[in-house]
mmCIF file of C-alpha atoms and ligand atoms in Angstrom:
data_model
loop_
_atom_site.group_PDB
_atom_site.id
_atom_site.type_symbol
_atom_site.label_atom_id
_atom_site.label_comp_id
_atom_site.label_asym_id
_atom_site.label_seq_id
_atom_site.Cartn_x
_atom_site.Cartn_y
_atom_site.Cartn_z
ATOM 1 C CA MET A 1 -33.279 10.415 11.574
ATOM 2 C CA ALA A 2 -29.307 11.775 9.439
ATOM 3 C CA LEU A 3 -29.454 8.647 6.358
ATOM 4 C CA VAL A 4 -25.597 7.632 7.370
ATOM 5 C CA SER A 5 -23.719 7.831 10.641
ATOM 6 C CA PRO A 6 -21.670 11.357 10.982
ATOM 7 C CA GLU A 7 -18.638 9.268 10.639
ATOM 8 C CA VAL A 8 -19.516 8.819 7.090
ATOM 9 C CA ALA A 9 -21.081 12.061 6.147
ATOM 10 C CA ARG A 10 -17.203 13.375 7.750
ATOM 11 C CA LEU A 11 -15.131 11.316 4.180
ATOM 12 C CA ARG A 12 -15.610 12.436 1.001
ATOM 13 C CA PRO A 13 -14.661 10.289 -1.722
ATOM 14 C CA TYR A 14 -11.484 8.726 -2.482
ATOM 15 C CA GLU A 15 -10.739 10.294 -5.484
ATOM 16 C CA PRO A 16 -9.308 7.904 -8.777
ATOM 17 C CA GLY A 17 -7.425 9.701 -10.883
ATOM 18 C CA LYS A 18 -8.387 10.126 -14.826
ATOM 19 C CA PRO A 19 -8.157 7.672 -17.440
ATOM 20 C CA ILE A 20 -4.507 8.144 -19.313
ATOM 21 C CA ASP A 21 -6.968 8.256 -21.822
ATOM 22 C CA GLU A 22 -8.632 10.911 -20.158
ATOM 23 C CA VAL A 23 -6.049 12.944 -19.949
ATOM 24 C CA ARG A 24 -4.652 12.293 -23.800
ATOM 25 C CA ARG A 25 -7.722 14.079 -24.342
ATOM 26 C CA GLU A 26 -8.040 16.941 -22.913
ATOM 27 C CA LEU A 27 -4.869 17.888 -22.455
ATOM 28 C CA GLY A 28 -3.289 16.642 -26.232
ATOM 29 C CA VAL A 29 -0.878 15.490 -25.030
ATOM 30 C CA ASP A 30 0.016 12.455 -27.307
ATOM 31 C CA ASP A 31 1.987 10.148 -24.743
ATOM 32 C CA PRO A 32 1.194 11.575 -20.861
ATOM 33 C CA VAL A 33 2.925 8.899 -18.249
ATOM 34 C CA LYS A 34 0.644 8.225 -14.970
ATOM 35 C CA LEU A 35 3.953 8.307 -12.506
ATOM 36 C CA ALA A 36 0.896 8.183 -9.957
ATOM 37 C CA SER A 37 -0.516 5.334 -8.436
ATOM 38 C CA ASN A 38 2.396 3.518 -7.752
ATOM 39 C CA GLU A 39 1.674 0.477 -10.363
ATOM 40 C CA ASN A 40 5.133 -1.397 -11.459
ATOM 41 C CA ALA A 41 6.577 0.611 -14.469
ATOM 42 C CA TRP A 42 7.634 -2.896 -15.939
ATOM 43 C CA GLY A 43 4.472 -3.931 -15.659
ATOM 44 C CA VAL A 44 3.295 -7.273 -15.764
ATOM 45 C CA SER A 45 4.744 -11.123 -16.156
ATOM 46 C CA PRO A 46 4.517 -12.335 -19.392
ATOM 47 C CA ARG A 47 3.501 -15.668 -17.409
ATOM 48 C CA ALA A 48 0.703 -13.609 -15.542
ATOM 49 C CA VAL A 49 -0.442 -12.613 -19.126
ATOM 50 C CA GLU A 50 -0.368 -16.792 -20.912
ATOM 51 C CA ALA A 51 -1.884 -17.681 -17.742
ATOM 52 C CA ILE A 52 -4.471 -14.713 -16.812
ATOM 53 C CA ALA A 53 -5.674 -15.894 -20.475
ATOM 54 C CA GLU A 54 -6.280 -19.848 -20.591
ATOM 55 C CA ALA A 55 -8.236 -18.588 -17.256
ATOM 56 C CA ALA A 56 -10.491 -16.412 -19.279
ATOM 57 C CA ARG A 57 -11.752 -19.954 -20.996
ATOM 58 C CA GLY A 58 -13.250 -20.891 -18.152
ATOM 59 C CA LEU A 59 -14.684 -17.495 -17.760
ATOM 60 C CA HIS A 60 -18.630 -19.152 -16.890
ATOM 61 C CA LEU A 61 -17.914 -20.687 -13.701
ATOM 62 C CA TYR A 62 -17.655 -19.175 -10.485
ATOM 63 C CA PRO A 63 -14.248 -18.584 -8.671
ATOM 64 C CA ASP A 64 -12.306 -20.987 -6.259
ATOM 65 C CA GLY A 65 -13.944 -19.491 -3.148
ATOM 66 C CA GLY A 66 -11.013 -21.247 -1.303
ATOM 67 C CA CYS A 67 -8.363 -19.626 -2.874
ATOM 68 C CA PHE A 68 -7.620 -23.676 -3.060
ATOM 69 C CA TYR A 69 -3.954 -23.638 -5.296
ATOM 70 C CA LEU A 70 -3.221 -19.779 -4.843
ATOM 71 C CA ARG A 71 -3.139 -20.762 -0.612
ATOM 72 C CA ARG A 72 -1.003 -23.706 -0.900
ATOM 73 C CA ASP A 73 1.663 -21.914 -3.340
ATOM 74 C CA VAL A 74 1.981 -18.892 -0.324
ATOM 75 C CA ALA A 75 2.521 -20.227 1.865
ATOM 76 C CA ALA A 76 4.526 -22.831 0.613
ATOM 77 C CA PHE A 77 6.745 -19.739 -0.502
ATOM 78 C CA LEU A 78 6.827 -17.889 2.589
ATOM 79 C CA ASP A 79 6.934 -21.043 4.868
ATOM 80 C CA VAL A 80 3.664 -20.554 6.294
ATOM 81 C CA ALA A 81 0.544 -23.207 6.747
ATOM 82 C CA PRO A 82 -2.145 -22.958 4.853
ATOM 83 C CA GLY A 83 -5.024 -21.684 6.983
ATOM 84 C CA GLN A 84 -2.910 -18.750 7.533
ATOM 85 C CA LEU A 85 -3.960 -16.714 4.587
ATOM 86 C CA VAL A 86 -6.993 -14.783 3.774
ATOM 87 C CA PHE A 87 -6.872 -13.467 1.312
ATOM 88 C CA GLY A 88 -8.909 -10.173 -0.768
ATOM 89 C CA ASN A 89 -10.115 -8.258 -3.602
ATOM 90 C CA GLY A 90 -6.225 -6.099 -3.402
ATOM 91 C CA SER A 91 -4.989 -5.882 -0.154
ATOM 92 C CA ASN A 92 -7.823 -2.792 0.350
ATOM 93 C CA GLU A 93 -10.089 -5.580 1.156
ATOM 94 C CA LEU A 94 -8.817 -7.166 3.091
ATOM 95 C CA ILE A 95 -8.599 -3.888 5.100
ATOM 96 C CA ASP A 96 -11.954 -2.870 4.999
ATOM 97 C CA MET A 97 -12.264 -6.716 5.896
ATOM 98 C CA LEU A 98 -10.167 -6.145 8.825
ATOM 99 C CA VAL A 99 -12.398 -3.069 10.571
ATOM 100 C CA LYS A 100 -15.741 -4.779 10.193
ATOM 101 C CA THR A 101 -14.965 -8.043 11.267
ATOM 102 C CA PHE A 102 -12.830 -7.018 14.364
ATOM 103 C CA VAL A 103 -13.438 -2.836 15.516
ATOM 104 C CA GLN A 104 -16.532 -3.079 17.953
ATOM 105 C CA PRO A 105 -18.083 0.085 18.311
ATOM 106 C CA GLY A 106 -16.931 1.963 21.266
ATOM 107 C CA GLN A 107 -13.599 0.104 20.365
ATOM 108 C CA ASN A 108 -10.996 2.461 17.348
ATOM 109 C CA VAL A 109 -8.058 2.546 15.897
ATOM 110 C CA VAL A 110 -4.761 3.805 15.643
ATOM 111 C CA THR A 111 -1.861 4.693 12.837
ATOM 112 C CA SER A 112 -0.697 7.829 11.478
ATOM 113 C CA ALA A 113 -1.152 10.797 9.023
ATOM 114 C CA VAL A 114 0.577 10.383 5.613
ATOM 115 C CA SER A 115 -0.222 7.205 5.796
ATOM 116 C CA PHE A 116 -2.327 5.501 3.561
ATOM 117 C CA VAL A 117 -6.201 7.081 3.476
ATOM 118 C CA ALA A 118 -7.474 3.359 2.568
ATOM 119 C CA TYR A 119 -7.225 2.656 7.072
ATOM 120 C CA LYS A 120 -9.561 6.269 7.373
ATOM 121 C CA LEU A 121 -12.229 5.601 4.761
ATOM 122 C CA SER A 122 -12.862 1.550 6.082
ATOM 123 C CA THR A 123 -13.724 2.934 9.894
ATOM 124 C CA LEU A 124 -15.476 6.130 9.345
ATOM 125 C CA GLY A 125 -17.401 4.019 6.080
ATOM 126 C CA ALA A 126 -17.875 1.446 8.830
ATOM 127 C CA ALA A 127 -18.543 4.433 11.909
ATOM 128 C CA ARG A 128 -15.429 3.518 14.329
ATOM 129 C CA GLU A 129 -13.413 6.343 15.800
ATOM 130 C CA PHE A 130 -10.197 6.782 13.930
ATOM 131 C CA ARG A 131 -7.179 8.425 15.781
ATOM 132 C CA GLU A 132 -4.613 9.617 13.783
ATOM 133 C CA ALA A 133 -0.362 10.575 15.722
ATOM 134 C CA PRO A 134 1.825 12.832 13.961
ATOM 135 C CA LEU A 135 4.301 12.295 11.610
ATOM 136 C CA GLY A 136 7.403 12.372 12.958
ATOM 137 C CA PRO A 137 10.254 14.757 12.254
ATOM 138 C CA ASP A 138 11.811 12.232 10.045
ATOM 139 C CA LYS A 139 8.108 12.042 8.018
ATOM 140 C CA GLY A 140 8.551 8.766 8.932
ATOM 141 C CA PHE A 141 5.976 7.020 12.060
ATOM 142 C CA ASP A 142 6.478 8.105 15.552
ATOM 143 C CA LEU A 143 6.080 5.919 17.672
ATOM 144 C CA ASP A 144 5.551 7.327 20.773
ATOM 145 C CA ALA A 145 3.253 9.373 18.997
ATOM 146 C CA LEU A 146 1.055 6.959 17.984
ATOM 147 C CA LEU A 147 2.168 4.779 21.442
ATOM 148 C CA ALA A 148 0.263 8.419 23.093
ATOM 149 C CA LEU A 149 -2.637 7.584 20.788
ATOM 150 C CA VAL A 150 -3.645 3.975 23.130
ATOM 151 C CA ASP A 151 -5.465 3.579 25.209
ATOM 152 C CA GLU A 152 -7.634 0.375 26.660
ATOM 153 C CA ASN A 153 -10.162 0.195 23.808
ATOM 154 C CA THR A 154 -7.805 0.551 21.172
ATOM 155 C CA ARG A 155 -8.669 -2.131 18.329
ATOM 156 C CA MET A 156 -6.585 -2.519 15.501
ATOM 157 C CA ILE A 157 -2.915 -0.321 14.974
ATOM 158 C CA PHE A 158 -2.296 -0.096 11.123
ATOM 159 C CA ILE A 159 1.396 0.630 9.969
ATOM 160 C CA ALA A 160 2.420 0.716 6.907
ATOM 161 C CA ASN A 161 5.924 -0.606 6.479
ATOM 162 C CA PRO A 162 7.420 1.148 3.552
ATOM 163 C CA ASN A 163 5.339 4.072 4.892
ATOM 164 C CA ASN A 164 2.915 5.105 1.895
ATOM 165 C CA PRO A 165 2.851 8.490 0.212
ATOM 166 C CA THR A 166 6.423 9.292 2.403
ATOM 167 C CA GLY A 167 8.449 6.100 2.053
ATOM 168 C CA THR A 168 9.858 5.628 5.400
ATOM 169 C CA CYS A 169 10.247 1.963 6.792
ATOM 170 C CA LEU A 170 10.803 1.076 10.736
ATOM 171 C CA GLY A 171 13.877 -0.904 12.078
ATOM 172 C CA ALA A 172 12.798 -4.162 14.106
ATOM 173 C CA GLU A 173 14.127 -2.599 17.396
ATOM 174 C CA ALA A 174 11.750 0.420 17.680
ATOM 175 C CA LEU A 175 9.255 -2.249 16.926
ATOM 176 C CA ASP A 176 9.439 -4.475 19.089
ATOM 177 C CA ARG A 177 9.829 -2.052 21.495
ATOM 178 C CA PHE A 178 6.408 0.354 21.166
ATOM 179 C CA LEU A 179 5.060 -3.198 21.002
ATOM 180 C CA ALA A 180 5.960 -4.139 24.390
ATOM 181 C CA ALA A 181 4.501 -0.801 25.290
ATOM 182 C CA VAL A 182 1.720 -1.302 23.759
ATOM 183 C CA ASP A 183 0.412 -5.012 24.659
ATOM 184 C CA GLU A 184 1.423 -3.302 29.250
ATOM 185 C CA ARG A 185 -0.641 -0.893 28.657
ATOM 186 C CA CYS A 186 -3.346 -2.986 26.929
ATOM 187 C CA ALA A 187 -2.800 -6.307 28.465
ATOM 188 C CA ALA A 188 -5.994 -7.028 29.335
ATOM 189 C CA ASP A 189 -6.917 -7.363 25.524
ATOM 190 C CA PRO A 190 -4.253 -6.342 23.476
ATOM 191 C CA PRO A 191 -4.895 -4.622 19.770
ATOM 192 C CA ILE A 192 -4.598 -6.415 17.443
ATOM 193 C CA LEU A 193 -1.365 -4.810 15.272
ATOM 194 C CA VAL A 194 -0.954 -4.651 11.107
ATOM 195 C CA MET A 195 1.988 -4.115 8.616
ATOM 196 C CA ASP A 196 0.803 -3.248 5.572
ATOM 197 C CA GLU A 197 3.634 -4.478 4.108
ATOM 198 C CA ALA A 198 2.381 -3.489 0.087
ATOM 199 C CA TYR A 199 5.964 -2.223 -0.615
ATOM 200 C CA ILE A 200 7.949 -4.907 0.850
ATOM 201 C CA GLU A 201 9.377 -5.632 -2.537
ATOM 202 C CA TYR A 202 11.417 -1.969 -2.924
ATOM 203 C CA GLN A 203 12.598 -2.040 0.950
ATOM 204 C CA GLY A 204 16.664 -2.161 2.215
ATOM 205 C CA ARG A 205 17.168 -1.744 5.867
ATOM 206 C CA ALA A 206 18.328 -5.440 6.984
ATOM 207 C CA ASP A 207 16.515 -4.305 10.132
ATOM 208 C CA TYR A 208 13.462 -4.821 8.606
ATOM 209 C CA PRO A 209 11.292 -6.738 10.978
ATOM 210 C CA ASP A 210 9.623 -10.154 10.084
ATOM 211 C CA SER A 211 6.372 -10.125 10.372
ATOM 212 C CA VAL A 212 5.153 -13.593 10.104
ATOM 213 C CA ALA A 213 7.507 -14.431 12.118
ATOM 214 C CA LEU A 214 6.167 -12.093 14.395
ATOM 215 C CA VAL A 215 2.353 -13.701 13.834
ATOM 216 C CA ALA A 216 4.047 -16.713 15.129
ATOM 217 C CA ARG A 217 5.194 -14.740 18.994
ATOM 218 C CA ARG A 218 2.155 -12.777 18.776
ATOM 219 C CA PRO A 219 -0.716 -14.046 17.480
ATOM 220 C CA ARG A 220 -2.882 -10.812 17.459
ATOM 221 C CA THR A 221 -0.935 -9.696 13.724
ATOM 222 C CA VAL A 222 -1.380 -9.590 10.848
ATOM 223 C CA ALA A 223 0.874 -9.213 7.691
ATOM 224 C CA LEU A 224 -0.700 -7.595 4.602
ATOM 225 C CA ARG A 225 0.600 -8.115 1.575
ATOM 226 C CA THR A 226 -0.185 -7.149 -2.261
ATOM 227 C CA PHE A 227 -0.024 -8.890 -6.009
ATOM 228 C CA SER A 228 -0.582 -4.776 -6.856
ATOM 229 C CA LYS A 229 2.932 -3.213 -6.951
ATOM 230 C CA ALA A 230 6.430 -5.561 -7.731
ATOM 231 C CA TYR A 231 4.225 -8.572 -8.201
ATOM 232 C CA GLY A 232 2.572 -5.510 -11.508
ATOM 233 C CA LEU A 233 -1.031 -7.144 -10.833
ATOM 234 C CA ALA A 234 -2.639 -3.755 -9.246
ATOM 235 C CA GLY A 235 -5.295 -4.755 -12.347
ATOM 236 C CA ALA A 236 -6.238 -8.339 -11.661
ATOM 237 C CA ARG A 237 -6.566 -6.822 -8.005
ATOM 238 C CA CYS A 238 -4.917 -9.425 -4.792
ATOM 239 C CA GLY A 239 -3.053 -9.396 -1.886
ATOM 240 C CA TYR A 240 -3.825 -11.323 1.438
ATOM 241 C CA ALA A 241 -3.572 -11.242 5.085
ATOM 242 C CA VAL A 242 -0.593 -13.902 7.022
ATOM 243 C CA THR A 243 -2.262 -14.602 10.254
ATOM 244 C CA SER A 244 -3.094 -16.455 13.463
ATOM 245 C CA PRO A 245 -6.117 -19.260 12.466
ATOM 246 C CA GLU A 246 -8.232 -18.030 14.712
ATOM 247 C CA LEU A 247 -7.506 -14.258 13.090
ATOM 248 C CA VAL A 248 -8.083 -16.726 9.313
ATOM 249 C CA GLY A 249 -11.434 -18.197 10.749
ATOM 250 C CA LEU A 250 -13.097 -15.186 12.288
ATOM 251 C CA LEU A 251 -12.380 -12.847 8.857
ATOM 252 C CA GLU A 252 -14.086 -16.168 6.580
ATOM 253 C CA ARG A 253 -16.629 -14.548 9.045
ATOM 254 C CA THR A 254 -17.824 -11.765 6.667
ATOM 255 C CA ARG A 255 -15.442 -12.541 3.976
ATOM 256 C CA GLN A 256 -17.535 -12.481 0.307
ATOM 257 C CA PRO A 257 -17.670 -16.549 -0.730
ATOM 258 C CA PHE A 258 -16.389 -15.103 -4.233
ATOM 259 C CA ASN A 259 -14.008 -12.230 -3.641
ATOM 260 C CA VAL A 260 -10.565 -12.694 -5.805
ATOM 261 C CA SER A 261 -11.522 -13.359 -9.541
ATOM 262 C CA ALA A 262 -10.541 -16.643 -11.098
ATOM 263 C CA LEU A 263 -8.546 -14.271 -13.627
ATOM 264 C CA ALA A 264 -6.628 -12.953 -10.118
ATOM 265 C CA GLN A 265 -5.864 -16.768 -8.844
ATOM 266 C CA ALA A 266 -4.705 -17.193 -12.514
ATOM 267 C CA GLY A 267 -2.243 -14.911 -12.846
ATOM 268 C CA ALA A 268 -1.075 -14.112 -8.690
ATOM 269 C CA ARG A 269 -0.184 -17.838 -8.974
ATOM 270 C CA ALA A 270 1.693 -17.400 -12.323
ATOM 271 C CA ALA A 271 3.083 -13.827 -10.613
ATOM 272 C CA LEU A 272 4.249 -15.819 -7.778
ATOM 273 C CA ALA A 273 6.211 -18.650 -9.613
ATOM 274 C CA ASP A 274 8.305 -16.007 -12.032
ATOM 275 C CA GLN A 275 10.830 -14.339 -9.647
ATOM 276 C CA ASP A 276 13.296 -13.244 -12.117
ATOM 277 C CA PHE A 277 10.872 -10.603 -13.375
ATOM 278 C CA VAL A 278 10.069 -9.826 -9.500
ATOM 279 C CA ARG A 279 13.831 -9.439 -9.718
ATOM 280 C CA ARG A 280 14.656 -7.693 -12.420
ATOM 281 C CA CYS A 281 11.637 -5.233 -11.525
ATOM 282 C CA VAL A 282 13.140 -4.403 -8.517
ATOM 283 C CA THR A 283 15.883 -3.726 -9.645
ATOM 284 C CA GLU A 284 15.278 -1.993 -12.017
ATOM 285 C CA THR A 285 13.163 0.282 -9.462
ATOM 286 C CA LEU A 286 15.754 1.062 -7.201
ATOM 287 C CA LEU A 287 18.331 2.142 -9.800
ATOM 288 C CA GLU A 288 15.613 4.389 -10.988
ATOM 289 C CA ARG A 289 14.453 5.471 -7.335
ATOM 290 C CA GLU A 290 18.612 6.043 -6.887
ATOM 291 C CA ARG A 291 19.533 8.421 -10.071
ATOM 292 C CA VAL A 292 15.726 10.472 -10.032
ATOM 293 C CA HIS A 293 16.709 10.956 -6.477
ATOM 294 C CA LYS A 294 20.357 12.000 -6.393
ATOM 295 C CA ARG A 295 19.315 14.200 -9.388
ATOM 296 C CA LEU A 296 15.672 15.744 -7.560
ATOM 297 C CA GLU A 297 18.598 16.478 -4.746
ATOM 298 C CA ALA A 298 21.273 17.975 -6.756
ATOM 299 C CA LEU A 299 18.323 20.727 -7.965
ATOM 300 C CA GLY A 300 18.013 21.629 -4.752
ATOM 301 C CA PHE A 301 14.768 20.439 -3.844
ATOM 302 C CA ASP A 302 14.489 18.105 -0.317
ATOM 303 C CA VAL A 303 13.854 14.047 -1.261
ATOM 304 C CA ILE A 304 12.878 12.303 1.429
ATOM 305 C CA PRO A 305 15.101 8.298 1.626
ATOM 306 C CA SER A 306 13.241 6.824 0.180
ATOM 307 C CA HIS A 307 12.073 2.576 0.607
ATOM 308 C CA ALA A 308 8.929 1.826 -2.199
ATOM 309 C CA ASN A 309 9.272 2.922 -5.645
ATOM 310 C CA PHE A 310 8.021 6.327 -5.449
ATOM 311 C CA LEU A 311 9.537 9.544 -3.827
ATOM 312 C CA LEU A 312 7.831 12.267 -2.219
ATOM 313 C CA VAL A 313 9.160 14.955 -3.037
ATOM 314 C CA ASP A 314 9.040 19.270 -1.614
ATOM 315 C CA PHE A 315 9.688 21.283 -3.975
ATOM 316 C CA HIS A 316 9.951 24.594 -1.261
ATOM 317 C CA ARG A 317 6.359 26.191 -4.491
ATOM 318 C CA ASP A 318 2.914 25.374 -4.214
ATOM 319 C CA ALA A 319 2.517 21.733 -5.534
ATOM 320 C CA ALA A 320 -0.573 22.096 -6.360
ATOM 321 C CA ALA A 321 0.188 24.127 -9.850
ATOM 322 C CA LEU A 322 3.814 22.313 -10.335
ATOM 323 C CA HIS A 323 0.482 18.888 -10.692
ATOM 324 C CA GLN A 324 -0.682 21.412 -13.003
ATOM 325 C CA THR A 325 2.275 21.976 -14.856
ATOM 326 C CA LEU A 326 3.338 18.987 -14.514
ATOM 327 C CA MET A 327 0.083 17.688 -16.416
ATOM 328 C CA ARG A 328 -0.303 19.666 -18.974
ATOM 329 C CA ARG A 329 3.729 18.168 -20.069
ATOM 330 C CA GLY A 330 2.004 14.540 -19.725
ATOM 331 C CA VAL A 331 3.393 14.105 -16.136
ATOM 332 C CA ILE A 332 0.599 12.441 -14.109
ATOM 333 C CA CYS A 333 2.364 12.812 -10.973
ATOM 334 C CA ARG A 334 -0.079 12.975 -7.083
ATOM 335 C CA PRO A 335 -0.515 15.506 -5.538
ATOM 336 C CA MET A 336 -0.155 15.328 -1.066
ATOM 337 C CA GLY A 337 -2.318 19.110 -0.906
ATOM 338 C CA PRO A 338 -5.698 16.234 1.525
ATOM 339 C CA TYR A 339 -2.438 15.421 3.305
ATOM 340 C CA GLY A 340 -1.557 18.874 4.326
ATOM 341 C CA LEU A 341 1.970 18.698 2.910
ATOM 342 C CA THR A 342 1.496 21.846 -0.220
ATOM 343 C CA THR A 343 4.400 21.891 -1.340
ATOM 344 C CA HIS A 344 4.747 18.379 -1.785
ATOM 345 C CA LEU A 345 4.118 15.927 -4.635
ATOM 346 C CA ARG A 346 4.616 12.093 -5.067
ATOM 347 C CA VAL A 347 6.056 10.411 -8.003
ATOM 348 C CA THR A 348 5.917 7.032 -8.982
ATOM 349 C CA ILE A 349 9.677 5.568 -10.064
ATOM 350 C CA GLY A 350 9.307 5.017 -13.910
ATOM 351 C CA LEU A 351 11.106 3.398 -16.849
ATOM 352 C CA PRO A 352 14.079 5.208 -17.572
ATOM 353 C CA THR A 353 12.177 7.848 -20.368
ATOM 354 C CA GLU A 354 9.137 8.171 -18.376
ATOM 355 C CA ASN A 355 11.722 9.513 -14.793
ATOM 356 C CA ASP A 356 13.481 11.301 -18.007
ATOM 357 C CA ARG A 357 10.166 13.298 -18.906
ATOM 358 C CA PHE A 358 9.605 14.158 -15.103
ATOM 359 C CA LEU A 359 12.717 15.440 -14.193
ATOM 360 C CA ALA A 360 12.725 17.361 -18.137
ATOM 361 C CA VAL A 361 10.450 19.619 -16.757
ATOM 362 C CA VAL A 362 10.782 19.898 -13.196
ATOM 363 C CA SER A 363 14.508 21.267 -13.780
ATOM 364 C CA ASN A 364 13.004 24.133 -16.205
ATOM 365 C CA LEU A 365 10.215 25.402 -13.524
ATOM 366 C CA ASP A 366 11.572 28.861 -13.682
ATOM 367 C CA GLY A 367 12.254 28.943 -16.831
HETATM 368 C C1 PLP B 401 0.781 1.294 1.986
HETATM 369 C C2 PLP B 401 -0.937 0.639 0.868
HETATM 370 N N1 PLP B 401 -1.833 -1.177 1.287
HETATM 371 C C3 PLP B 401 -1.999 -1.591 0.757
HETATM 372 C C4 PLP B 401 -2.413 -0.916 -0.386
HETATM 373 C C5 PLP B 401 -3.579 -1.229 -1.380
HETATM 374 O O1 PLP B 401 -2.726 -2.699 -2.538
HETATM 375 P P1 PLP B 401 -4.493 -3.437 -3.194
HETATM 376 O O2 PLP B 401 -5.604 -3.201 -2.799
HETATM 377 O O3 PLP B 401 -4.125 -3.139 -4.402
HETATM 378 O O4 PLP B 401 -3.480 -4.548 -2.671
HETATM 379 C C6 PLP B 401 -1.853 0.119 -1.231
HETATM 380 C C7 PLP B 401 -1.951 0.773 -2.710
HETATM 381 O O5 PLP B 401 -1.948 1.762 -2.602
HETATM 382 C C8 PLP B 401 -0.477 0.990 -0.653
HETATM 383 O O6 PLP B 401 -0.195 2.406 -0.623
#
């Protein structure tokens, strides 16, 4: 018998970026800039750093397995009941838990192509069927194409809103229409809708869907949030799900007892309390996003309007070669070849000086 399921055999391991010191050493570049993983270039709140240092004194003890204080703080922040929250080692762990907990043999998971890779990794890793709809012509989620894949065996639908790597964002009306059609088709056993809102702080739609209110209306809904992006805590690993108490109870059965470290809990609480810091970071990011977008367009490249802290850019040339050129000049972006977008790169919005480094290279490609 094969050692792994056919689904696991089909998977390719997630390819992590190289540590920045390795890039420095290999390329002989003194000060490379990393614009590859959609982190917050403005860093982390000093209050969170202090809280983490303080929490380090208690590292001989296991963390609070129930995230009691963090739960209380997030519940107050969102105005939900504490029993509507599940915390994870990053929202990545929650994606894994959601699939593991709810998707049974014979059931399938539906999402869009050119979206966050973890949905596929978790589904195939659990040896479940994974269905991907094509993107729409505007490179956003095509909800009609998604609907075409939904059947009575669909247990879970992942929608990244805003989406990574396209930066596109759906409005409430389109989502409501889609959901009404899904629930009509699957009236006997509606699928769980997971709204992955990792980049919510950067989105700019007035009609952005209120997923927390949707949970109240439609209990088989999950909103996923993270401290890794605007809150600047990617290295600490903390995310959470907002859902109905019934789904929380089921997720809690498969959660590892101490999945969120004491440092992550302390950092997340302090970061949440420092909303001024988050606001400043987001304001700066949006200003830079607009500046970089305009400059790239002026250079003749196609840029998808982004609701996140990155841009997906069509350079109309071999992006793998461009990626290497940028690397040699000390600028690390994310190639999109694995998504079939061979002329695109995804670039995270960095500090102004970092963005200038990137823009300087792409301004002079034929020179
Ligand atoms: C759409 C989306 N969801 C979830 C995540 C995972 O974030 P984390 O596990 O750091 O919370 C990412 C990270 O890049 C993402 O882009």
